[in-house]
Coordinates of C-alpha atoms in Angstrom, one line a residue:
Chain A
M776 CA 15.5 -99.4 21.7
V777 CA 18.1 -101.0 19.5
S778 CA 16.9 -104.0 17.4
I779 CA 19.5 -106.1 15.7
N780 CA 18.1 -108.7 13.3
D781 CA 20.2 -111.3 11.5
L782 CA 23.1 -108.9 11.3
G783 CA 26.0 -109.9 9.1
F784 CA 29.2 -108.2 8.4
S785 CA 32.4 -109.1 6.5
Y786 CA 35.7 -107.5 5.6
G787 CA 36.1 -108.6 2.0
N788 CA 35.8 -112.4 2.2
K789 CA 36.4 -112.5 5.9
L790 CA 33.1 -113.0 7.7
V791 CA 33.1 -111.3 11.1
L792 CA 29.5 -111.2 12.2
K793 CA 26.8 -113.6 11.1
N794 CA 23.1 -113.9 12.1
I795 CA 23.4 -111.7 15.1
T796 CA 20.0 -111.1 16.6
M797 CA 19.4 -109.2 19.9
T798 CA 17.6 -106.3 21.4
L799 CA 19.2 -103.6 23.6
E800 CA 16.7 -102.1 26.0
E801 CA 16.5 -98.8 27.7
G802 CA 17.8 -98.1 31.2
R803 CA 20.6 -100.7 31.0
I804 CA 24.3 -100.8 30.9
Y805 CA 25.3 -103.7 28.7
G806 CA 28.7 -105.3 28.9
L807 CA 29.9 -106.6 25.6
L808 CA 32.5 -109.3 26.0
G809 CA 34.4 -111.5 23.6
E810 CA 37.8 -112.7 22.6
N811 CA 40.1 -110.6 20.4
G812 CA 38.8 -110.4 16.8
V813 CA 35.3 -111.6 17.4
G814 CA 33.9 -108.3 16.1
K815 CA 33.1 -106.3 19.2
T816 CA 34.4 -103.0 17.7
T817 CA 32.8 -103.9 14.4
L818 CA 29.5 -104.4 16.1
L819 CA 29.8 -101.0 17.9
S820 CA 30.8 -99.3 14.6
I821 CA 27.7 -100.7 12.9
L822 CA 25.5 -99.7 15.8
C823 CA 26.6 -96.1 15.7
G824 CA 26.6 -95.9 11.9
L825 CA 30.3 -95.9 11.0
K826 CA 29.9 -99.1 9.1
K827 CA 27.1 -100.5 7.0
P828 CA 25.8 -104.0 7.7
S829 CA 26.5 -106.5 4.9
A830 CA 23.3 -108.4 5.8
G831 CA 20.4 -108.1 8.2
S832 CA 19.4 -104.8 9.9
V833 CA 20.1 -102.6 12.8
L834 CA 17.3 -100.2 13.9
T835 CA 17.7 -97.6 16.6
D836 CA 14.4 -96.0 17.5
G837 CA 13.3 -97.3 14.1
R838 CA 16.1 -95.5 12.2
K839 CA 19.0 -97.0 10.4
P840 CA 22.3 -95.8 12.0
F841 CA 24.2 -95.7 8.7
D842 CA 21.8 -93.1 7.3
R843 CA 23.5 -90.8 9.9
E844 CA 20.5 -88.6 10.4
P845 CA 21.0 -85.7 12.8
A846 CA 17.8 -86.8 14.7
L847 CA 19.6 -90.1 15.7
L848 CA 23.2 -88.7 15.8
T849 CA 22.1 -86.2 18.5
E850 CA 20.8 -89.1 20.6
Q851 CA 24.0 -91.2 20.4
Y852 CA 27.7 -91.0 21.1
Y853 CA 30.4 -93.4 20.2
L854 CA 33.5 -93.4 22.3
S855 CA 36.2 -95.1 20.4
D856 CA 39.1 -97.0 21.9
D857 CA 41.5 -94.8 20.0
N858 CA 40.8 -91.1 20.6
A859 CA 41.8 -88.3 18.3
S860 CA 44.2 -85.8 19.6
V861 CA 43.3 -82.3 18.4
H862 CA 45.1 -79.0 18.6
M863 CA 42.5 -77.4 20.9
K864 CA 41.9 -76.9 24.6
A865 CA 39.6 -79.5 26.1
V866 CA 37.0 -76.8 27.1
E867 CA 37.2 -75.2 23.6
Y868 CA 36.6 -78.7 22.0
A869 CA 33.6 -79.2 24.3
K870 CA 32.1 -75.8 23.4
N871 CA 32.9 -76.1 19.7
Y872 CA 31.4 -79.5 19.2
G873 CA 29.1 -80.0 22.1
K874 CA 26.6 -77.5 20.7
F875 CA 25.6 -80.0 18.0
W876 CA 24.2 -82.4 20.6
E877 CA 20.9 -81.0 21.6
K878 CA 21.2 -82.0 25.3
F879 CA 24.9 -81.2 25.8
E880 CA 25.7 -79.4 29.0
I881 CA 29.0 -77.6 29.3
S882 CA 28.6 -77.3 33.1
K883 CA 28.3 -81.1 33.3
F884 CA 31.4 -81.5 31.2
L885 CA 33.4 -79.2 33.5
E886 CA 32.0 -81.0 36.6
L887 CA 33.1 -84.3 35.1
M888 CA 36.5 -83.0 34.2
E889 CA 36.9 -82.0 37.9
I890 CA 35.8 -85.4 39.1
F891 CA 38.4 -86.9 36.7
E892 CA 41.0 -84.4 37.9
T893 CA 41.7 -83.3 34.3
D894 CA 42.4 -79.7 33.4
P895 CA 39.9 -78.4 30.9
Q896 CA 42.3 -75.6 29.8
Q897 CA 44.9 -78.1 28.7
M898 CA 45.6 -78.6 25.0
M899 CA 44.3 -82.0 23.9
D900 CA 47.3 -82.7 21.8
R901 CA 49.5 -82.4 24.8
M902 CA 47.5 -84.8 27.0
S903 CA 48.6 -88.3 27.9
T904 CA 46.5 -91.2 26.6
G905 CA 44.7 -91.5 29.9
Q906 CA 44.0 -87.7 30.1
L907 CA 42.7 -87.7 26.6
K908 CA 40.5 -90.7 27.3
K909 CA 39.1 -89.1 30.4
T910 CA 38.3 -85.9 28.4
Y911 CA 36.4 -87.9 25.8
I912 CA 34.6 -89.8 28.5
C913 CA 33.5 -86.5 30.1
F914 CA 32.4 -85.2 26.7
A915 CA 30.5 -88.4 26.0
L916 CA 28.6 -88.2 29.3
A917 CA 28.0 -84.4 29.0
C918 CA 26.2 -85.0 25.6
N919 CA 23.4 -86.7 27.6
T920 CA 22.6 -89.1 24.8
R921 CA 20.2 -92.0 25.0
Y922 CA 22.6 -94.3 23.2
L923 CA 26.1 -94.5 24.4
Y924 CA 28.6 -96.9 22.8
M925 CA 31.9 -97.2 24.5
D926 CA 34.9 -99.3 23.2
E927 CA 37.3 -100.2 26.0
P928 CA 36.6 -97.1 28.0
T929 CA 38.9 -98.1 30.9
N930 CA 41.9 -98.8 28.7
G931 CA 44.7 -96.4 29.7
L932 CA 43.0 -95.1 32.8
D933 CA 44.9 -95.2 36.1
I934 CA 43.4 -97.0 39.2
P935 CA 41.6 -93.9 40.7
S936 CA 40.2 -93.0 37.3
K937 CA 38.6 -96.4 36.9
A938 CA 36.7 -95.9 40.1
Q939 CA 35.8 -92.3 39.0
F940 CA 34.6 -93.8 35.7
R941 CA 32.3 -96.2 37.5
K942 CA 30.9 -93.5 39.7
A943 CA 30.4 -91.1 36.8
L944 CA 28.7 -93.7 34.6
A945 CA 26.3 -94.6 37.3
K946 CA 25.6 -91.0 38.2
Y947 CA 25.6 -89.2 34.9
T948 CA 23.9 -91.5 32.4
R949 CA 20.2 -90.9 31.8
E950 CA 17.7 -93.3 33.2
D951 CA 16.3 -94.1 29.8
S952 CA 19.7 -94.6 28.2
V953 CA 21.1 -97.7 26.5
V954 CA 24.8 -98.0 27.3
L955 CA 26.9 -100.6 25.6
I956 CA 30.4 -101.1 26.8
S957 CA 32.8 -103.3 25.0
T958 CA 35.6 -104.4 27.4
H959 CA 38.3 -106.9 28.3
Q960 CA 38.7 -105.3 31.7
V961 CA 35.7 -107.0 33.2
R962 CA 37.0 -106.4 36.8
D963 CA 36.9 -102.6 36.2
L964 CA 33.2 -102.8 35.4
E965 CA 32.1 -105.7 37.5
N966 CA 29.5 -103.9 39.5
I967 CA 28.3 -101.6 36.7
I968 CA 27.5 -103.8 33.7
D969 CA 24.2 -105.7 33.6
P970 CA 23.2 -107.4 31.3
I971 CA 26.2 -109.2 29.8
I972 CA 26.6 -110.0 26.2
I973 CA 29.2 -112.6 25.2
L974 CA 30.1 -112.5 21.5
D975 CA 31.8 -115.4 19.9
R976 CA 33.0 -115.8 16.3
Q977 CA 29.9 -115.1 14.2
D978 CA 27.6 -115.8 17.1
V979 CA 26.1 -114.5 20.4
L980 CA 26.8 -117.0 23.2
L981 CA 24.9 -115.2 25.8
N982 CA 22.7 -112.1 26.3
A983 CA 21.3 -112.1 29.8
T984 CA 21.0 -110.1 33.0
L985 CA 23.0 -110.9 36.1
Q986 CA 19.7 -112.1 37.6
E987 CA 19.1 -114.5 34.8
I988 CA 22.8 -115.7 34.9
S989 CA 22.6 -116.4 38.6
E990 CA 19.4 -118.3 38.1
K991 CA 21.0 -120.6 35.6
L992 CA 24.6 -120.8 36.9
Y993 CA 25.9 -121.1 40.4
F994 CA 29.2 -119.4 41.3
D995 CA 30.9 -121.2 44.2
Y996 CA 33.6 -119.3 46.1
S997 CA 34.4 -121.9 48.7
S998 CA 37.9 -123.4 49.1
E999 CA 36.6 -126.9 48.7
V1000 CA 37.0 -128.3 45.2
K1001 CA 33.8 -130.0 44.1
E1002 CA 33.0 -132.3 41.2
G1003 CA 30.9 -131.4 38.2
A1004 CA 32.1 -127.8 37.9
L1005 CA 31.8 -126.3 34.4
Y1006 CA 34.8 -124.2 35.2
S1007 CA 37.1 -123.8 38.1
E1008 CA 40.0 -121.5 38.9
L1009 CA 42.2 -121.1 41.9
I1010 CA 42.0 -117.6 43.4
P1011 CA 43.8 -116.3 46.5
G1012 CA 42.2 -117.8 49.5
G1013 CA 40.3 -120.5 47.7
C1014 CA 38.8 -121.2 44.3
I1015 CA 36.0 -120.1 42.1
Q1016 CA 33.8 -122.8 40.5
V1017 CA 30.9 -122.5 38.1
F1018 CA 28.1 -125.0 38.1
N1019 CA 24.7 -125.5 36.5
N1020 CA 22.3 -124.0 39.0
T1021 CA 20.1 -127.0 39.7
T1022 CA 19.0 -126.0 43.2
G1023 CA 17.9 -122.4 42.5
Q1024 CA 20.5 -121.1 45.0
E1025 CA 21.5 -117.5 44.4
S1026 CA 25.2 -116.5 44.0
K1027 CA 27.3 -113.5 43.0
V1028 CA 28.2 -113.6 39.4
S1029 CA 31.9 -113.4 38.6
I1030 CA 32.0 -112.0 35.1
E1031 CA 35.5 -113.2 34.4
A1032 CA 34.5 -116.8 35.5
L1033 CA 31.4 -116.5 33.4
F1034 CA 33.3 -115.5 30.4
N1035 CA 35.8 -118.4 30.8
T1036 CA 33.0 -120.8 31.3
A1037 CA 31.3 -119.6 28.2
H1038 CA 34.6 -119.8 26.3
K1039 CA 35.1 -123.4 27.5
H1040 CA 31.5 -124.7 27.0
K1041 CA 30.2 -122.6 24.1
E1042 CA 27.4 -124.8 23.0
L1043 CA 26.2 -125.6 26.5
I1044 CA 26.1 -122.0 27.5
K1045 CA 24.3 -121.1 24.3
N1046 CA 21.7 -123.7 24.9
V1047 CA 21.3 -122.9 28.6
F1048 CA 20.6 -119.2 27.8
S1049 CA 18.7 -119.6 24.7
K1050 CA 15.9 -121.4 26.6
Chain B
M171 CA 10.1 -80.3 17.9
E172 CA 10.9 -82.7 15.0
T173 CA 14.5 -82.6 13.9
N174 CA 15.0 -81.8 10.2
N175 CA 17.3 -84.5 8.9
I176 CA 18.2 -82.8 5.7
F177 CA 18.7 -79.1 6.3
S178 CA 18.2 -76.7 9.2
F179 CA 19.5 -73.1 8.8
R180 CA 20.3 -72.8 12.5
R181 CA 22.3 -76.0 12.6
F182 CA 24.0 -75.2 9.3
G183 CA 25.0 -71.7 10.5
K184 CA 26.5 -73.2 13.7
Y185 CA 28.3 -75.9 11.7
L186 CA 29.7 -73.5 9.1
V187 CA 31.3 -71.3 11.7
S188 CA 32.7 -74.3 13.6
D189 CA 33.9 -75.9 10.3
L190 CA 35.6 -72.6 9.3
K191 CA 37.3 -72.4 12.7
R192 CA 38.6 -75.9 12.2
C193 CA 39.9 -75.0 8.7
I194 CA 41.7 -72.0 10.2
A195 CA 43.2 -74.2 12.9
N196 CA 44.4 -76.8 10.3
F197 CA 45.3 -74.5 7.5
G198 CA 45.7 -71.0 8.9
L199 CA 49.5 -70.9 9.1
S200 CA 49.9 -72.5 5.6
F201 CA 47.4 -70.1 4.3
L202 CA 49.4 -67.2 5.6
V203 CA 52.6 -68.5 4.1
I204 CA 51.0 -69.1 0.7
S205 CA 49.3 -65.6 0.7
L206 CA 52.7 -64.1 1.4
T207 CA 54.4 -65.9 -1.6
G208 CA 54.0 -62.8 -3.8
L209 CA 55.7 -60.5 -1.3
V210 CA 58.5 -63.1 -0.7
C211 CA 59.2 -63.5 -4.4
Y212 CA 59.1 -59.7 -4.9
L213 CA 61.6 -59.2 -2.1
L214 CA 63.8 -62.1 -3.2
V215 CA 64.1 -60.7 -6.8
G216 CA 64.8 -57.3 -5.4
V217 CA 67.4 -58.4 -2.9
I218 CA 69.2 -60.8 -5.4
S219 CA 69.4 -58.1 -8.0
Y220 CA 70.7 -55.6 -5.4
V221 CA 73.3 -57.9 -4.0
S222 CA 74.5 -58.8 -7.5
G223 CA 75.1 -55.2 -8.2
A224 CA 72.2 -54.5 -10.6
G225 CA 70.5 -52.3 -8.1
W226 CA 67.0 -52.9 -6.8
V227 CA 64.9 -54.4 -9.5
S228 CA 61.2 -54.4 -8.9
S229 CA 59.1 -57.2 -10.3
N230 CA 56.7 -55.8 -12.8
A231 CA 53.0 -56.6 -12.8
L232 CA 53.4 -59.6 -15.2
A233 CA 56.0 -61.1 -12.9
R234 CA 53.9 -60.4 -9.8
S235 CA 50.8 -62.0 -11.5
L236 CA 53.0 -65.1 -12.2
Y237 CA 53.9 -65.2 -8.4
L238 CA 50.2 -64.9 -7.7
W239 CA 49.2 -67.8 -9.9
I240 CA 52.0 -70.0 -8.5
A241 CA 50.7 -69.2 -5.0
F242 CA 47.2 -70.0 -6.1
A243 CA 48.2 -73.3 -7.6
I244 CA 49.9 -74.2 -4.3
L245 CA 46.7 -73.2 -2.4
V246 CA 44.5 -75.3 -4.7
V247 CA 46.6 -78.4 -4.1
A248 CA 47.2 -77.9 -0.4
M249 CA 43.9 -76.5 0.9
P250 CA 41.5 -79.4 0.4
N251 CA 43.8 -81.9 2.0
K252 CA 44.7 -79.7 4.9
C253 CA 41.1 -78.7 5.6
Y254 CA 39.3 -82.0 4.9
G255 CA 41.9 -84.7 4.3
F256 CA 41.4 -85.8 8.0
I257 CA 38.0 -87.3 7.0
T258 CA 39.7 -90.5 5.8
D259 CA 41.6 -90.8 9.1
R260 CA 39.8 -93.4 11.3
K261 CA 40.0 -91.4 14.6
L262 CA 39.4 -87.9 13.4
G263 CA 37.1 -89.0 10.6
S264 CA 34.9 -91.0 12.9
N265 CA 34.4 -88.0 15.2
W266 CA 33.4 -85.9 12.2
L267 CA 31.0 -88.5 10.8
M268 CA 29.3 -88.8 14.2
L269 CA 28.7 -85.1 14.5
P270 CA 24.9 -84.5 14.5
V271 CA 24.9 -82.5 11.3
S272 CA 23.3 -83.7 8.1
T273 CA 25.5 -84.8 5.1
V274 CA 23.9 -82.0 3.0
E275 CA 25.1 -79.4 5.6
K276 CA 28.6 -80.9 5.9
F277 CA 28.8 -80.9 2.1
L278 CA 27.6 -77.4 1.7
S279 CA 29.9 -76.1 4.3
M280 CA 32.8 -77.8 2.6
L281 CA 31.9 -76.2 -0.7
I282 CA 31.5 -72.7 0.8
N283 CA 34.8 -72.9 2.6
C284 CA 36.8 -74.4 -0.2
L285 CA 35.2 -72.6 -3.2
V286 CA 34.2 -69.2 -1.7
I287 CA 35.7 -68.2 1.6
I288 CA 39.3 -69.4 1.5
P289 CA 40.0 -68.5 -2.2
S290 CA 38.3 -65.1 -1.7
A291 CA 40.4 -64.5 1.4
F292 CA 43.5 -65.5 -0.6
F293 CA 42.8 -63.1 -3.4
L294 CA 41.9 -60.4 -1.0
C295 CA 45.2 -60.8 0.9
S296 CA 47.2 -61.1 -2.3
F297 CA 45.7 -58.1 -4.0
A298 CA 46.1 -56.1 -0.8
I299 CA 49.7 -57.0 -0.5
D300 CA 50.2 -56.2 -4.2
W301 CA 48.5 -52.8 -3.7
L302 CA 50.8 -52.1 -0.8
I303 CA 53.9 -53.1 -2.8
T304 CA 52.8 -50.8 -5.7
A305 CA 52.1 -47.9 -3.3
L306 CA 55.4 -48.2 -1.5
D307 CA 57.7 -48.9 -4.5
P308 CA 58.3 -45.8 -6.6
Q309 CA 59.4 -48.0 -9.6
L310 CA 56.0 -49.5 -9.9
H311 CA 53.0 -47.7 -11.3
S312 CA 50.3 -50.3 -11.6
T313 CA 48.8 -53.1 -9.6
I314 CA 48.2 -56.6 -11.0
I315 CA 44.5 -55.8 -11.5
G316 CA 45.2 -52.4 -13.1
S317 CA 47.9 -53.8 -15.4
G318 CA 45.7 -56.8 -16.4
M319 CA 42.9 -54.5 -17.5
E320 CA 45.2 -52.2 -19.4
L321 CA 46.8 -55.2 -21.1
F322 CA 43.4 -56.5 -22.1
D323 CA 42.4 -53.2 -23.7
V324 CA 45.8 -53.0 -25.5
I325 CA 45.3 -56.5 -27.0
V326 CA 41.8 -55.7 -28.1
A327 CA 42.8 -52.4 -29.7
K328 CA 45.8 -54.0 -31.4
A329 CA 43.7 -56.9 -32.7
A330 CA 41.1 -54.5 -34.1
E331 CA 43.9 -52.5 -35.9
E332 CA 45.3 -55.6 -37.5
S333 CA 42.3 -57.1 -39.2
E334 CA 38.5 -57.1 -39.4
V335 CA 38.4 -60.8 -38.5
N336 CA 40.5 -60.2 -35.3
A337 CA 38.3 -57.3 -34.3
L338 CA 35.2 -59.6 -34.7
L339 CA 36.8 -62.4 -32.7
T340 CA 37.8 -60.1 -29.8
N341 CA 34.2 -59.1 -29.5
F342 CA 33.5 -62.6 -28.1
I343 CA 36.3 -62.5 -25.6
T344 CA 35.3 -60.0 -22.9
E345 CA 36.8 -59.3 -19.5
N346 CA 33.8 -61.1 -18.0
N347 CA 34.5 -64.2 -20.1
I348 CA 38.1 -64.3 -18.9
I349 CA 37.1 -63.9 -15.3
F350 CA 34.3 -66.4 -15.5
S351 CA 36.5 -68.9 -17.2
A352 CA 39.3 -68.5 -14.6
I353 CA 36.8 -68.9 -11.7
D354 CA 35.2 -71.9 -13.4
D355 CA 38.5 -73.6 -14.1
S356 CA 39.7 -72.9 -10.5
M357 CA 36.6 -74.3 -9.1
I358 CA 37.0 -77.5 -11.1
L359 CA 40.6 -77.9 -9.9
I360 CA 39.7 -77.2 -6.2
L361 CA 36.8 -79.8 -6.4
A362 CA 39.2 -82.3 -8.0
F363 CA 41.7 -82.0 -5.2
L364 CA 38.8 -82.0 -2.6
L365 CA 37.5 -85.2 -4.0
G366 CA 41.1 -86.6 -3.9
A367 CA 41.4 -85.5 -0.3
I368 CA 38.4 -87.4 0.9
L369 CA 38.8 -90.4 -1.4
F370 CA 42.5 -91.3 -1.0
K371 CA 43.9 -92.3 2.4
S372 CA 47.5 -91.3 1.6
Q373 CA 49.5 -89.5 -1.1
K374 CA 46.3 -87.6 -1.8
A375 CA 47.7 -84.8 -4.1
T376 CA 49.9 -87.2 -6.1
K377 CA 47.1 -89.7 -6.6
T378 CA 44.7 -86.9 -7.5
I379 CA 47.1 -85.5 -10.2
L380 CA 47.6 -89.0 -11.6
A381 CA 43.9 -89.7 -11.7
W382 CA 43.3 -86.2 -13.2
F383 CA 45.7 -87.0 -16.1
G384 CA 44.2 -90.5 -16.5
I385 CA 40.6 -89.3 -16.6
G386 CA 41.6 -86.3 -18.7
T387 CA 43.2 -88.5 -21.4
L388 CA 40.2 -90.8 -21.4
L389 CA 37.7 -87.9 -21.7
S390 CA 39.7 -86.2 -24.5
I391 CA 39.6 -89.5 -26.5
I392 CA 35.8 -89.8 -25.9
L393 CA 34.9 -86.1 -26.3
T394 CA 37.0 -85.1 -29.3
P395 CA 34.5 -86.3 -31.9
V396 CA 31.7 -84.7 -29.9
A397 CA 33.6 -81.4 -29.8
I398 CA 34.2 -81.5 -33.6
M399 CA 30.5 -82.1 -34.2
F400 CA 29.7 -79.2 -31.9
V401 CA 32.3 -76.8 -33.3
G402 CA 31.4 -77.0 -37.0
N403 CA 32.4 -77.9 -40.5
Y404 CA 36.1 -77.5 -41.2
D405 CA 35.7 -78.1 -44.9
L406 CA 33.7 -74.9 -45.2
A407 CA 36.4 -72.9 -43.5
V408 CA 39.2 -74.4 -45.6
N409 CA 37.2 -73.7 -48.8
A410 CA 36.4 -70.2 -47.6
L411 CA 40.1 -69.5 -46.8
N412 CA 41.2 -70.9 -50.2
S413 CA 38.7 -68.7 -52.0
G414 CA 39.7 -65.7 -50.1
D415 CA 36.1 -65.0 -49.0
I416 CA 36.7 -62.9 -45.9
E417 CA 32.9 -62.8 -45.1
A418 CA 32.7 -66.6 -45.2
V419 CA 35.8 -66.9 -43.0
T420 CA 34.4 -64.4 -40.5
T421 CA 31.1 -66.3 -40.3
F422 CA 32.9 -69.5 -39.7
A423 CA 35.1 -68.0 -37.1
Q424 CA 32.1 -66.4 -35.3
D425 CA 30.3 -69.8 -35.3
F426 CA 33.4 -71.6 -34.3
I427 CA 34.0 -69.4 -31.2
S428 CA 30.4 -69.3 -30.2
S429 CA 30.1 -73.1 -30.4
A430 CA 33.4 -73.7 -28.7
M431 CA 32.3 -71.5 -25.8
K432 CA 29.0 -73.3 -25.6
F433 CA 30.8 -76.6 -25.6
D434 CA 33.2 -75.4 -22.9
T435 CA 30.4 -74.1 -20.7
I436 CA 28.4 -77.4 -21.0
F437 CA 31.5 -79.4 -20.3
D438 CA 32.6 -77.4 -17.3
V439 CA 29.1 -77.3 -15.8
T440 CA 28.8 -81.1 -16.2
L441 CA 32.3 -81.6 -14.7
L442 CA 31.4 -79.3 -11.8
L443 CA 28.1 -81.1 -11.1
G444 CA 29.7 -84.5 -11.5
M445 CA 32.4 -83.8 -9.1
E446 CA 30.1 -82.3 -6.6
A447 CA 27.9 -85.4 -6.8
A448 CA 30.9 -87.6 -6.3
I449 CA 32.0 -85.6 -3.2
F450 CA 28.5 -85.8 -1.8
M451 CA 28.2 -89.6 -2.4
R452 CA 31.6 -90.1 -0.8
L453 CA 30.5 -88.2 2.3
K454 CA 27.3 -90.2 2.4
T455 CA 28.9 -93.6 2.1
I456 CA 32.2 -93.2 3.8
K457 CA 32.8 -96.0 6.4
H458 CA 35.3 -96.3 9.2

């Protein structure tokens, strides 16, 4: 479990995160959403131990990530948005570095590379951005870690690879793992991420499961425009509207509409979900 | 089984091998070129003299030892940056920091590679090439090592012939002293460039040299009075010289050399430990 308490972080005088408090529980794939510059990557960097919090604390299984202890490092993997291109074959990279993660499986890495249709014998510094990203995704999943932090994992992936990513994530992550995915490409991960965390400037607007969201908000997909919608948007064949769920009716959550609703009614959404 | 978060022999062994492989991948080619500097210089001198009509001139041991030290200086400046400069890069450095190996193990591996394995390999290659040159070139009779030892013996004998004081002084300077001092100073320089490589994001070597001069000037201002206190009383020496008392001069000279060597050892050890501590702290606290 990851406990974040009153977390604060600033770059010099520029405050990025303030009083962030939340808990990330096992067996879930969290989607971390937010506008550009709200601190999603910073939060991921703090969670994995690349940055030190300016205030508050982060504890993963009771350990501080910034201490970078092997016991915790072997249980986590951080997949950055910007991957390093090294002068090594993908399979050599996996063998050379995978051995440091206690539960790393080379067979799983090769299996995943096949699923992603990427040649493990290819030199990593000759790969395209998408191929390199897929190689690192395969490596991340083959590490079998309990904590997996991914920053924009579908950026640079082609359409088939995005579907392969969803399948691989669902199939190859451990049941007890905590996966946190920061993304702007919500449609790529619509059916995968649950719960959803929406980060705002120095605040968490929402941290709720899809079930909780659908209990509190109603997503209407009819073509009829109704009054009282918190958010509405025309889509091909009709429109999508978000309402306060006063009747308890269930609906399918549209993450993009949810994000736009939260963006438009920050205080309201925060109040609704903080209850 | 509980994971040891500070040091595990098994994990360290695996990491050391993997780290060395990475160093070879990053620095292998440059290492080869630097190691061949002596041979290239030897051939260059020979070819130039031959073309200019002076016939083949073989570089003597002194010239070849100069090539060796030039090559070593290049190695000292280039190696830390090529092997570990990537740590300050956000992409490569993040991957390295997230590797499940303790900071102590990463630090020790860094020291072993930079202070022991790579310099030893360099000297081994260089001496082997020098031995080969000496064996193949009929104009040459002695390798750098052989000539160095001969030269040392000649200096000592000559000094002993000249005066009693010189003979006494040379007793303090042994071959071991010279080797120890060279190793010691080389280690300090390598550590300085290693610290620069993991501290500065760009222009690493230039910034290290500038910082070295800056800190060196500051230290010399601070430590000169300490060194004088350590080394002894100059007035006594001047009085002894004026009076022509050879025994008094000799005693002073013995004390002077002994104290200077003690001071140098203490200073070098402090510097070595200080730089190692700084490197470790940098690794422990680096952020991306």
